[in-house]
Tab-separated table of C-alpha atoms in Angstrom:
chain	number	residue	atom	x	y	z
A	1	MET	CA	94.494	93.713	113.495
A	2	ARG	CA	97.654	91.642	114.235
A	3	ILE	CA	98.262	88.058	111.898
A	4	LYS	CA	98.800	85.781	114.355
A	5	LYS	CA	98.517	82.841	112.137
A	6	HIS	CA	99.105	83.218	108.181
A	7	PRO	CA	98.396	80.406	105.744
A	8	ILE	CA	102.048	80.629	104.205
A	9	LEU	CA	104.163	82.445	106.732
A	10	GLY	CA	103.535	80.298	109.734
A	11	LYS	CA	102.667	81.577	113.216
A	12	LEU	CA	103.744	85.108	114.477
A	13	GLU	CA	106.696	83.718	117.099
A	14	GLU	CA	108.803	87.651	117.889
A	15	LYS	CA	109.139	88.629	121.632
A	16	GLU	CA	106.724	90.837	123.107
A	17	ILE	CA	107.970	94.288	124.276
A	18	ASN	CA	106.182	97.252	125.717
A	19	ILE	CA	106.069	100.793	124.381
A	20	THR	CA	104.171	103.901	125.584
A	21	PHE	CA	101.624	106.537	123.260
A	22	ASN	CA	101.096	109.195	124.323
A	23	GLY	CA	101.768	108.157	128.020
A	24	ARG	CA	99.272	104.595	127.756
A	25	GLU	CA	101.054	101.984	127.413
A	26	PHE	CA	101.184	99.344	124.608
A	27	ALA	CA	102.381	95.922	123.817
A	28	ALA	CA	104.425	95.606	120.504
A	29	LEU	CA	106.626	92.957	118.686
A	30	GLU	CA	110.559	92.815	118.573
A	31	GLY	CA	111.751	94.087	115.247
A	32	GLU	CA	108.693	96.065	114.015
A	33	SER	CA	108.570	99.706	113.353
A	34	ILE	CA	106.708	101.918	115.699
A	35	ALA	CA	103.774	102.434	112.825
A	36	ALA	CA	103.318	98.693	112.780
A	37	ALA	CA	103.064	98.156	116.540
A	38	LEU	CA	100.751	101.080	116.632
A	39	LEU	CA	98.210	99.985	113.899
A	40	ALA	CA	98.234	96.717	115.753
A	41	ASN	CA	96.714	98.729	118.681
A	42	HIS	CA	93.926	100.272	116.317
A	43	ILE	CA	96.379	103.609	116.560
A	44	ARG	CA	96.095	105.637	113.000
A	45	ILE	CA	96.394	109.052	113.825
A	46	LEU	CA	100.233	109.738	114.320
A	47	SER	CA	100.344	113.422	113.834
A	48	TYR	CA	98.228	116.452	113.764
A	49	THR	CA	98.941	119.456	110.559
A	50	GLU	CA	100.250	122.740	112.125
A	51	LYS	CA	97.860	125.094	110.731
A	52	ARG	CA	94.260	123.174	110.316
A	53	GLN	CA	95.249	120.474	113.072
A	54	GLU	CA	94.225	117.509	110.710
A	55	PRO	CA	94.882	114.017	111.117
A	56	ARG	CA	97.897	111.878	109.496
A	57	GLY	CA	98.880	108.547	109.612
A	58	ILE	CA	101.125	106.231	107.564
A	59	TYR	CA	101.245	106.992	104.085
A	60	CYS	CA	104.064	105.743	101.720
A	61	GLY	CA	105.945	103.413	104.256
A	62	ILE	CA	108.987	104.093	102.904
A	63	GLY	CA	110.051	107.067	104.895
A	64	HIS	CA	109.230	109.784	101.734
A	65	CYS	CA	106.326	111.066	102.619
A	66	TYR	CA	106.844	112.430	106.485
A	67	GLU	CA	103.597	111.976	107.492
A	68	CYS	CA	104.229	109.743	109.939
A	69	ARG	CA	106.231	112.039	112.395
A	70	VAL	CA	106.138	111.030	115.708
A	71	THR	CA	107.887	111.998	118.684
A	72	VAL	CA	110.464	109.315	120.401
A	73	ASP	CA	111.868	109.431	123.675
A	74	GLY	CA	111.993	113.149	123.308
A	75	GLU	CA	113.396	113.361	119.427
A	76	ARG	CA	110.698	115.383	117.454
A	77	SER	CA	110.106	114.368	114.269
A	78	VAL	CA	110.924	110.268	113.555
A	79	ARG	CA	109.347	108.642	111.176
A	80	ALA	CA	107.154	105.706	112.550
A	81	CYS	CA	107.230	103.787	109.593
A	82	ILE	CA	110.999	102.982	108.966
A	83	THR	CA	111.772	103.508	113.053
A	84	THR	CA	112.220	100.070	114.957
A	85	VAL	CA	110.281	99.551	117.959
A	86	LYS	CA	112.416	99.247	121.274
A	87	ASP	CA	111.525	98.231	124.880
A	88	GLY	CA	110.469	101.069	127.083
A	89	MET	CA	110.255	103.692	123.800
A	90	ARG	CA	108.274	106.692	124.834
A	91	ILE	CA	106.312	107.918	121.540
A	92	GLU	CA	104.273	111.082	121.535
A	93	SER	CA	101.801	112.225	118.725
A	94	GLN	CA	103.018	115.770	117.384
A	95	GLY	CA	101.090	118.788	116.641
A	96	GLU	CA	97.405	119.562	118.487
A	97	SER	CA	94.215	117.579	117.701
A	98	PRO	CA	91.309	119.883	117.182
A	99	LYS	CA	89.832	121.627	120.223
B	1	MET	CA	136.891	104.908	105.588
B	2	LYS	CA	137.882	104.114	102.604
B	3	TYR	CA	135.975	101.170	100.346
B	4	ASP	CA	136.451	99.590	96.707
B	5	LEU	CA	132.630	100.146	96.453
B	6	VAL	CA	129.777	101.492	98.264
B	7	VAL	CA	126.843	100.369	97.157
B	8	ILE	CA	123.479	102.743	98.120
B	9	GLY	CA	120.515	100.475	98.888
B	10	ALA	CA	120.259	97.271	100.609
B	11	GLY	CA	117.510	95.639	98.067
B	12	PRO	CA	117.668	92.952	95.902
B	13	ALA	CA	119.733	94.689	93.425
B	14	GLY	CA	122.501	96.573	96.182
B	15	MET	CA	122.574	93.527	97.870
B	16	SER	CA	123.492	90.954	95.206
B	17	ALA	CA	126.610	93.497	93.945
B	18	ALA	CA	127.712	94.199	97.209
B	19	ILE	CA	127.888	90.224	97.567
B	20	LYS	CA	129.234	89.711	94.132
B	21	ALA	CA	132.410	92.128	94.675
B	22	ALA	CA	133.070	91.162	97.894
B	23	SER	CA	133.305	87.259	96.904
B	24	HIS	CA	135.852	88.797	94.527
B	25	GLY	CA	137.823	90.109	97.193
B	26	ALA	CA	136.307	93.868	96.912
B	27	THR	CA	136.047	95.845	100.064
B	28	VAL	CA	132.332	96.890	100.486
B	29	ALA	CA	130.043	99.303	102.225
B	30	ILE	CA	126.314	98.963	101.956
B	31	VAL	CA	124.176	101.958	103.376
B	32	ASP	CA	120.389	101.826	103.214
B	33	GLU	CA	117.667	104.394	105.650
B	34	ASN	CA	115.855	101.376	106.330
B	35	PRO	CA	116.292	99.633	109.901
B	36	ALA	CA	115.676	96.116	107.780
B	37	ALA	CA	117.802	95.234	104.589
B	38	GLY	CA	115.657	93.694	101.647
B	39	GLY	CA	113.997	96.964	100.582
B	40	LYS	CA	111.009	96.109	98.176
B	41	LEU	CA	111.336	92.459	98.940
B	42	LEU	CA	110.147	92.508	102.278
B	43	GLY	CA	106.894	92.890	101.237
B	44	GLN	CA	106.467	90.545	98.436
B	45	LEU	CA	104.571	86.915	98.380
B	46	TYR	CA	103.375	85.180	95.479
B	47	LYS	CA	102.763	81.931	94.212
B	48	GLU	CA	105.081	80.870	91.093
B	49	PRO	CA	104.281	78.457	89.142
B	50	LYS	CA	107.466	76.197	89.016
B	51	THR	CA	108.956	77.114	92.146
B	52	GLY	CA	106.091	77.579	94.457
B	53	TRP	CA	105.485	80.687	97.191
B	54	TRP	CA	108.325	83.745	96.487
B	55	ILE	CA	108.445	84.964	100.288
B	56	GLY	CA	110.445	88.117	99.736
B	57	ARG	CA	111.490	88.154	103.729
B	58	GLU	CA	112.909	84.950	103.466
B	59	VAL	CA	115.313	86.173	100.260
B	60	ALA	CA	116.217	88.862	102.066
B	61	LYS	CA	117.223	87.111	104.831
B	62	SER	CA	119.470	84.898	103.025
B	63	LEU	CA	120.969	87.797	100.950
B	64	GLU	CA	121.500	89.852	104.272
B	65	GLU	CA	123.381	86.571	106.068
B	66	LYS	CA	125.675	86.599	103.037
B	67	VAL	CA	126.549	90.149	103.138
B	68	LYS	CA	127.226	89.441	106.722
B	69	ARG	CA	129.303	86.596	106.061
B	70	LEU	CA	131.754	88.112	103.331
B	71	GLY	CA	132.130	91.101	105.914
B	72	ILE	CA	130.884	94.078	104.319
B	73	ASP	CA	129.977	96.816	106.421
B	74	TYR	CA	126.584	97.113	106.418
B	75	PHE	CA	125.037	100.724	107.160
B	76	PRO	CA	121.109	100.315	108.309
B	77	GLU	CA	119.497	103.135	109.116
B	78	ASN	CA	121.961	105.646	107.472
B	79	GLU	CA	120.964	108.257	104.735
B	80	VAL	CA	123.101	109.549	101.861
B	81	TRP	CA	123.058	113.391	102.356
B	82	ALA	CA	125.792	114.075	99.724
B	83	ILE	CA	127.898	112.458	96.895
B	84	PHE	CA	131.413	114.738	96.311
B	85	PRO	CA	133.715	114.020	93.570
B	86	GLN	CA	135.297	111.432	92.969
B	87	TRP	CA	133.911	110.120	95.349
B	88	LYS	CA	133.049	110.836	98.939
B	89	VAL	CA	129.553	109.559	100.513
B	90	LEU	CA	128.601	111.446	103.135
B	91	LEU	CA	126.073	109.707	105.514
B	92	ASN	CA	123.360	111.579	108.353
B	93	HIS	CA	125.343	110.403	110.959
B	94	GLY	CA	128.667	111.453	110.400
B	95	GLU	CA	130.542	109.046	108.184
B	96	GLU	CA	132.653	109.883	105.633
B	97	LEU	CA	133.082	106.764	103.112
B	98	HIS	CA	135.613	107.119	100.110
B	99	THR	CA	135.423	105.119	97.290
B	100	ASP	CA	136.304	105.059	93.199
B	101	TYR	CA	133.216	103.221	92.517
B	102	ILE	CA	129.252	103.963	93.854
B	103	LEU	CA	126.552	101.595	92.889
B	104	LEU	CA	123.369	103.538	93.310
B	105	ALA	CA	120.297	100.646	93.963
B	106	THR	CA	117.732	103.082	95.889
B	107	GLY	CA	114.950	101.229	94.094
B	108	ALA	CA	111.623	102.887	93.097
B	109	ALA	CA	109.029	104.850	95.079
B	110	GLU	CA	104.670	104.901	94.243
B	111	LYS	CA	103.505	107.671	92.300
B	112	ALA	CA	100.409	108.862	94.453
B	113	ILE	CA	96.542	109.182	93.376
B	114	PRO	CA	95.586	112.470	95.052
B	115	VAL	CA	92.006	111.284	95.435
B	116	PRO	CA	89.689	114.084	97.700
B	117	GLY	CA	90.575	112.877	101.151
B	118	TRP	CA	93.869	110.724	100.502
B	119	THR	CA	95.628	112.555	103.148
B	120	ILE	CA	93.177	110.670	105.683
B	121	PRO	CA	94.396	108.265	108.367
B	122	GLY	CA	93.777	104.787	106.765
B	123	VAL	CA	94.625	105.757	103.541
B	124	MET	CA	98.004	104.320	102.489
B	125	SER	CA	100.065	103.213	99.557
B	126	ILE	CA	99.521	99.921	98.445
B	127	GLY	CA	103.210	99.075	98.972
B	128	ALA	CA	102.737	100.653	102.506
B	129	ALA	CA	99.723	98.130	102.956
B	130	GLN	CA	101.776	95.747	101.669
B	131	VAL	CA	105.005	95.991	104.114
B	132	LEU	CA	102.633	96.271	107.168
B	133	ASN	CA	100.876	92.830	106.249
B	134	ASN	CA	103.359	90.722	104.734
B	135	PHE	CA	106.353	91.745	106.828
B	136	HIS	CA	105.126	93.348	109.805
B	137	ARG	CA	101.980	91.001	110.012
B	138	VAL	CA	99.560	93.962	110.975
B	139	ASN	CA	96.333	94.171	108.609
B	140	PRO	CA	96.283	97.559	107.011
B	141	GLY	CA	92.514	97.467	107.572
B	142	LYS	CA	89.420	95.028	108.159
B	143	ARG	CA	87.483	96.334	105.258
B	144	ILE	CA	89.752	97.159	102.684
B	145	ALA	CA	89.123	99.227	99.403
B	146	ILE	CA	91.693	99.567	96.807
B	147	ILE	CA	92.471	102.274	94.316
B	148	GLY	CA	94.189	101.510	91.024
B	149	ILE	CA	94.025	98.528	89.116
B	150	ASP	CA	97.844	97.035	88.309
B	151	ALA	CA	99.730	94.076	88.555
B	152	LEU	CA	100.829	95.218	92.217
B	153	SER	CA	97.626	96.115	93.703
B	154	LEU	CA	95.978	92.722	92.188
B	155	THR	CA	99.130	90.741	94.121
B	156	VAL	CA	98.348	92.709	97.154
B	157	ALA	CA	94.656	92.347	97.167
B	158	ASN	CA	95.139	88.489	96.955
B	159	GLU	CA	98.039	88.643	99.922
B	160	LEU	CA	95.350	90.594	101.966
B	161	LYS	CA	92.850	88.365	101.706
B	162	LEU	CA	95.235	85.318	102.220
B	163	SER	CA	95.893	87.391	105.647
B	164	GLY	CA	92.438	87.558	106.386
B	165	ALA	CA	91.414	90.805	105.517
B	166	GLN	CA	88.195	91.681	103.401
B	167	VAL	CA	89.040	93.561	100.396
B	168	ILE	CA	85.718	94.892	99.161
B	169	GLY	CA	87.049	95.813	95.804
B	170	ILE	CA	89.315	97.069	93.468
B	171	TYR	CA	88.445	100.479	91.514
B	172	LEU	CA	89.048	102.863	89.267
B	173	PRO	CA	90.590	106.133	89.926
B	174	PRO	CA	88.578	108.734	89.629
B	175	PRO	CA	88.300	109.962	86.223
B	176	ASP	CA	91.200	112.810	85.233
B	177	ASP	CA	92.611	114.009	82.035
B	178	PHE	CA	96.558	113.094	84.000
B	179	LEU	CA	95.069	109.780	84.558
B	180	ASP	CA	93.067	108.310	81.499
B	181	ARG	CA	95.502	105.280	81.312
B	182	ILE	CA	94.710	104.183	84.392
B	183	SER	CA	91.265	105.289	85.147
B	184	ASN	CA	89.758	105.111	81.757
B	185	PRO	CA	87.904	101.493	81.475
B	186	GLN	CA	89.180	100.880	77.600
B	187	GLN	CA	92.652	101.251	78.547
B	188	MET	CA	91.975	99.284	81.801
B	189	ILE	CA	90.762	96.302	79.957
B	190	ALA	CA	93.742	96.733	77.268
B	191	TYR	CA	96.194	97.083	79.856
B	192	LEU	CA	94.934	93.576	82.015
B	193	SER	CA	95.171	91.626	78.528
B	194	SER	CA	98.601	92.703	78.537
B	195	LEU	CA	99.418	91.148	81.713
B	196	ALA	CA	97.770	87.315	80.780
B	197	ASP	CA	100.535	85.751	79.166
B	198	ALA	CA	103.225	87.263	81.842
B	199	ALA	CA	101.230	87.082	84.999
B	200	PRO	CA	103.158	86.062	88.000
B	201	ASN	CA	100.194	83.640	89.553
B	202	HIS	CA	96.758	82.220	89.190
B	203	PHE	CA	95.015	85.260	90.495
B	204	LEU	CA	96.411	87.417	88.020
B	205	LYS	CA	96.207	85.167	85.131
B	206	PHE	CA	92.665	84.875	85.807
B	207	ALA	CA	92.404	88.570	85.703
B	208	GLY	CA	93.918	88.180	82.484
B	209	LYS	CA	92.180	85.618	80.498
B	210	VAL	CA	88.759	87.145	81.253
B	211	THR	CA	90.022	90.600	79.780
B	212	GLN	CA	91.318	88.551	76.923
B	213	ASN	CA	87.726	86.787	75.451
B	214	GLU	CA	87.377	88.310	72.163
B	215	PHE	CA	83.971	90.027	72.565
B	216	ILE	CA	84.867	91.794	75.496
B	217	GLN	CA	88.372	93.024	73.781
B	218	LYS	CA	86.338	94.378	71.240
B	219	VAL	CA	83.077	96.050	72.462
B	220	SER	CA	85.608	96.907	75.369
B	221	ALA	CA	84.786	99.022	78.494
B	222	ALA	CA	81.340	99.835	76.745
B	223	PHE	CA	79.383	96.607	78.093
B	224	TYR	CA	81.544	95.630	80.559
B	225	PRO	CA	79.271	95.048	83.432
B	226	TYR	CA	79.207	97.451	86.151
B	227	ARG	CA	79.175	94.783	88.897
B	228	GLY	CA	82.625	93.760	87.980
B	229	MET	CA	83.642	90.254	88.703
B	230	LYS	CA	84.990	88.402	91.136
B	231	ILE	CA	88.558	86.751	91.334
B	232	TRP	CA	89.058	84.932	94.144
B	233	GLY	CA	86.301	86.147	95.540
B	234	ILE	CA	87.469	89.946	95.797
B	235	PRO	CA	85.542	91.929	93.415
B	236	LEU	CA	87.193	94.072	90.581
B	237	PHE	CA	85.315	96.899	88.771
B	238	LEU	CA	86.020	97.921	85.550
B	239	ARG	CA	83.738	100.245	85.533
B	240	LYS	CA	83.008	102.341	89.070
B	241	SER	CA	85.684	104.908	90.403
B	242	ILE	CA	86.625	105.935	93.901
B	243	LEU	CA	85.350	109.362	93.847
B	244	GLU	CA	86.358	110.493	97.129
B	245	ILE	CA	87.201	108.474	100.846
B	246	GLU	CA	85.607	110.659	103.926
B	247	GLY	CA	86.008	110.014	107.433
B	248	ASP	CA	86.387	112.717	110.491
B	249	LYS	CA	89.296	111.116	112.230
B	250	GLN	CA	90.178	108.014	110.202
B	251	ALA	CA	89.086	106.802	107.056
B	252	GLU	CA	84.955	105.416	106.993
B	253	GLN	CA	83.567	105.682	104.227
B	254	ILE	CA	84.258	105.937	99.957
B	255	LYS	CA	82.127	107.087	97.560
B	256	ILE	CA	82.283	105.429	94.329
B	257	ALA	CA	80.521	106.048	90.988
B	258	LYS	CA	79.767	104.017	87.685
B	259	ILE	CA	81.569	105.046	85.091
B	260	SER	CA	80.136	106.062	81.440
B	261	ARG	CA	81.376	104.651	78.581
B	262	ASP	CA	83.128	107.658	77.577
B	263	GLY	CA	85.126	107.306	81.179
B	264	LEU	CA	82.798	109.743	82.885
B	265	PRO	CA	81.291	109.481	86.408
B	266	GLU	CA	77.599	108.961	86.754
B	267	MET	CA	76.607	111.298	89.566
B	268	GLU	CA	73.337	109.534	89.918
B	269	SER	CA	74.915	106.733	90.367
B	270	VAL	CA	76.757	107.819	93.661
B	271	LYS	CA	76.740	105.249	96.283
B	272	THR	CA	78.440	105.373	99.713
B	273	ILE	CA	80.003	102.324	101.279
B	274	GLN	CA	81.841	101.464	104.771
B	275	VAL	CA	85.990	101.228	104.804
B	276	ASP	CA	88.192	101.148	107.627
B	277	CYS	CA	91.134	101.511	105.141
B	278	VAL	CA	91.941	102.390	101.808
B	279	CYS	CA	95.224	101.588	99.590
B	280	ILE	CA	96.348	103.547	96.588
B	281	SER	CA	98.191	102.226	93.828
B	282	GLY	CA	99.752	104.721	91.355
B	283	GLY	CA	102.810	102.900	89.841
B	284	LEU	CA	105.995	102.866	90.330
B	285	TYR	CA	108.924	105.572	89.313
B	286	PRO	CA	112.610	105.286	89.791
B	287	LEU	CA	114.124	106.712	92.358
B	288	SER	CA	117.419	108.564	91.314
B	289	GLU	CA	117.561	112.025	92.786
B	290	LEU	CA	121.427	110.564	94.277
B	291	ALA	CA	122.002	110.065	90.133
B	292	SER	CA	120.823	113.530	89.695
B	293	ALA	CA	122.583	114.998	92.509
B	294	ALA	CA	125.777	113.208	91.203
B	295	GLY	CA	125.688	114.924	87.931
B	296	CYS	CA	124.741	112.045	85.945
B	297	GLU	CA	122.720	112.971	82.623
B	298	PHE	CA	119.294	111.111	82.457
B	299	ALA	CA	116.303	110.488	79.698
B	300	TYR	CA	113.089	110.239	80.568
B	301	ILE	CA	111.233	106.826	79.249
B	302	ASN	CA	107.758	106.403	79.703
B	303	GLU	CA	108.095	102.901	79.336
B	304	LEU	CA	110.406	102.384	82.112
B	305	GLY	CA	108.583	104.256	84.478
B	306	GLY	CA	110.205	107.784	84.473
B	307	HIS	CA	113.287	109.713	84.447
B	308	ILE	CA	116.420	106.905	84.483
B	309	PRO	CA	119.879	107.639	84.778
B	310	LEU	CA	121.829	106.983	81.525
B	311	HIS	CA	123.645	103.869	81.647
B	312	SER	CA	126.057	101.655	79.506
B	313	GLN	CA	125.660	97.860	79.086
B	314	GLU	CA	127.906	97.424	82.104
B	315	MET	CA	125.661	99.449	84.106
B	316	GLU	CA	127.805	102.507	84.195
B	317	THR	CA	126.237	106.030	84.448
B	318	THR	CA	127.769	109.205	82.768
B	319	GLN	CA	129.341	110.004	85.598
B	320	THR	CA	132.607	107.352	85.792
B	321	GLY	CA	132.778	105.165	88.641
B	322	ILE	CA	128.887	105.698	89.336
B	323	PHE	CA	126.930	102.526	88.535
B	324	VAL	CA	122.986	101.647	88.993
B	325	ALA	CA	121.374	98.918	88.881
B	326	GLY	CA	117.632	97.498	89.912
B	327	ASN	CA	114.489	99.633	89.801
B	328	ILE	CA	116.331	103.076	89.791
B	329	THR	CA	117.329	101.838	85.944
B	330	GLY	CA	113.281	101.152	85.217
B	331	ILE	CA	110.422	99.424	86.889
B	332	GLU	CA	110.835	95.484	86.621
B	333	GLY	CA	110.688	92.751	88.880
B	334	ALA	CA	113.168	91.547	91.782
B	335	LYS	CA	115.105	88.630	89.868
B	336	ILE	CA	115.847	90.925	87.180
B	337	ALA	CA	117.284	93.320	89.784
B	338	MET	CA	119.390	90.929	91.671
B	339	ALA	CA	120.835	90.147	88.184
B	340	GLN	CA	121.118	93.395	87.334
B	341	GLY	CA	122.974	93.745	90.917
B	342	GLU	CA	125.507	90.784	89.764
B	343	LEU	CA	126.274	92.425	86.783
B	344	ALA	CA	127.700	95.966	88.342
B	345	GLY	CA	129.377	93.608	91.325
B	346	THR	CA	130.995	91.722	88.396
B	347	VAL	CA	131.946	94.628	85.973
B	348	VAL	CA	133.552	96.485	89.494
B	349	SER	CA	135.366	93.779	90.111
B	350	ASP	CA	137.065	93.496	87.314
B	351	ARG	CA	138.043	97.251	86.858
B	352	LEU	CA	139.088	97.144	90.050
B	353	GLY	CA	141.444	93.868	88.983
B	354	LEU	CA	140.082	91.121	90.692
B	355	LEU	CA	138.986	88.917	87.560
B	356	LYS	CA	141.439	87.424	85.390
B	357	SER	CA	138.797	86.704	82.512
B	358	GLY	CA	136.745	89.563	82.930
B	359	THR	CA	135.088	90.255	79.808
B	360	ALA	CA	133.739	86.771	79.626
B	361	ILE	CA	132.385	86.657	83.331
B	362	ILE	CA	131.093	90.204	82.669
B	363	LYS	CA	129.327	88.504	79.227
B	364	LYS	CA	127.833	85.870	81.256
B	365	ALA	CA	126.696	88.132	83.955
B	366	GLN	CA	124.692	89.970	81.002
B	367	ALA	CA	123.490	87.072	79.461
B	368	ARG	CA	121.868	86.117	83.046
B	369	VAL	CA	120.148	89.825	82.991
B	370	GLU	CA	118.562	88.732	80.094
B	371	LYS	CA	117.326	85.356	80.895
B	372	ALA	CA	115.941	86.921	83.735
B	373	ARG	CA	113.831	88.726	82.073
B	374	GLU	CA	112.940	86.531	79.560
B	375	ASN	CA	111.542	84.616	82.628
B	376	ALA	CA	110.105	87.539	84.120
B	377	LEU	CA	106.289	86.468	85.082
B	378	ILE	CA	105.087	89.898	86.154
B	379	LYS	CA	105.449	92.829	83.936
B	380	PHE	CA	104.871	96.243	85.629
B	381	GLN	CA	105.113	98.137	82.656
B	382	PRO	CA	103.362	96.938	79.818
B	383	ASP	CA	105.912	98.075	77.028
B	384	ILE	CA	109.138	97.648	78.897
B	385	GLU	CA	110.813	95.991	76.171
B	386	LYS	CA	110.815	99.132	74.114
B	387	GLY	CA	111.950	101.224	77.050
B	388	ARG	CA	115.243	98.678	77.597
B	389	GLU	CA	115.471	99.431	73.759
B	390	LEU	CA	115.330	103.236	74.298
B	391	ALA	CA	117.765	103.425	76.682
B	392	VAL	CA	120.427	101.674	74.959
B	393	GLN	CA	119.755	103.582	72.036
B	394	PHE	CA	119.896	107.085	74.233
B	395	TRP	CA	123.255	105.805	75.396
B	396	ASP	CA	124.990	104.904	72.091
B	397	GLU	CA	123.500	108.578	70.358
B	398	ARG	CA	125.344	109.993	73.320
B	399	THR	CA	128.888	108.458	72.819
């Protein structure tokens, strides 16, 4: 999913850092959003709705729809689309997946 | 903290205003909820006929560097929670900013098209896809379908393809009385034709020229081929709708149908196509909650994209000291937003007594906004000129 070489924007040169999502370790790039880092690792489901346990992911990308809420280092309901990754960040999806 | 000017929104309008005012000697703060400065600039990427590629993130970077060089206090990842007269701006991390002048440069947000299945992960707004792709450099999907045909969706389709994703087609939204303008094939063709002369790149220009063909215009959608046409290898379907998006845990397939002459889906034609991402383009509307919270008077101007705060030719709202610039005043391009921001920054500098021949300088800044409009390549709203005239008229009638 990562665009390592772009015909106009050139090569990706950001530094690699590590994050965890639901306990698993993943590589992320410095400066990108949590949502972008997870998508680059093929993760689309960021939360499940409370009543019907429906999966939710990135929708608006500008922090308005709140569909991408995740728990970051213990803090609940952080918007993955407008929060930058940091090395060692522990991210967890919110809500319960259907049984 | 006390400032001469507090700017809300670090996009093209807000940063341009802050830079202008600070360069005249004003003390300025900028607040933005995003971690990166630039607003809608961050995702922009298109080729201009004369000056080459417009790379929004680089424009944003150069504005941000000027902001830093001028010693402007920048509050990223901060939200404005309240504005009290006259004026106190409260931020969610606890700061209180005191000022006589506020500029609201909050930009725009996207209208949703709630197609069945639109909440499934993998379905996202066209703007989210644009930022993921061009700013974060992550393809939003490998096989992407787009719902909604407009200047933004055509441009983003091209950007997605450029970066290696496959765009399987650009489709109409499902027919709906509320969506007639964007779901009806005939109206769509008229709209595309109106884009032709103001197209930002060859891609859009081609889309426009094809529909300008007199024959197609006259007989319109009735004879428009179901198979669509390809533009730079991307199929554009003016007579097919995406009726539904399906997928258990993420978007897996779309249901598409042919649209009859009278704009209804032909149910016997329904087909299923595999995708892993669907982008929805429903158009933009001005983001104006703060202006409303601050008590500014509004007008609904469809041609500008929605409700806008009434404002003078000097960009001041009905609340003394509260100014607006950029997409909050109507949906237009980044260069116009920048010129509007410079105008607002100039007017505030004059009010602060920082300019010697203020009136003349303001006139020049106003002329630059008009010039930016004349040179605009992308017209997001087909009747923007009419919208601007109405905005001026509503203001004049009020005072």
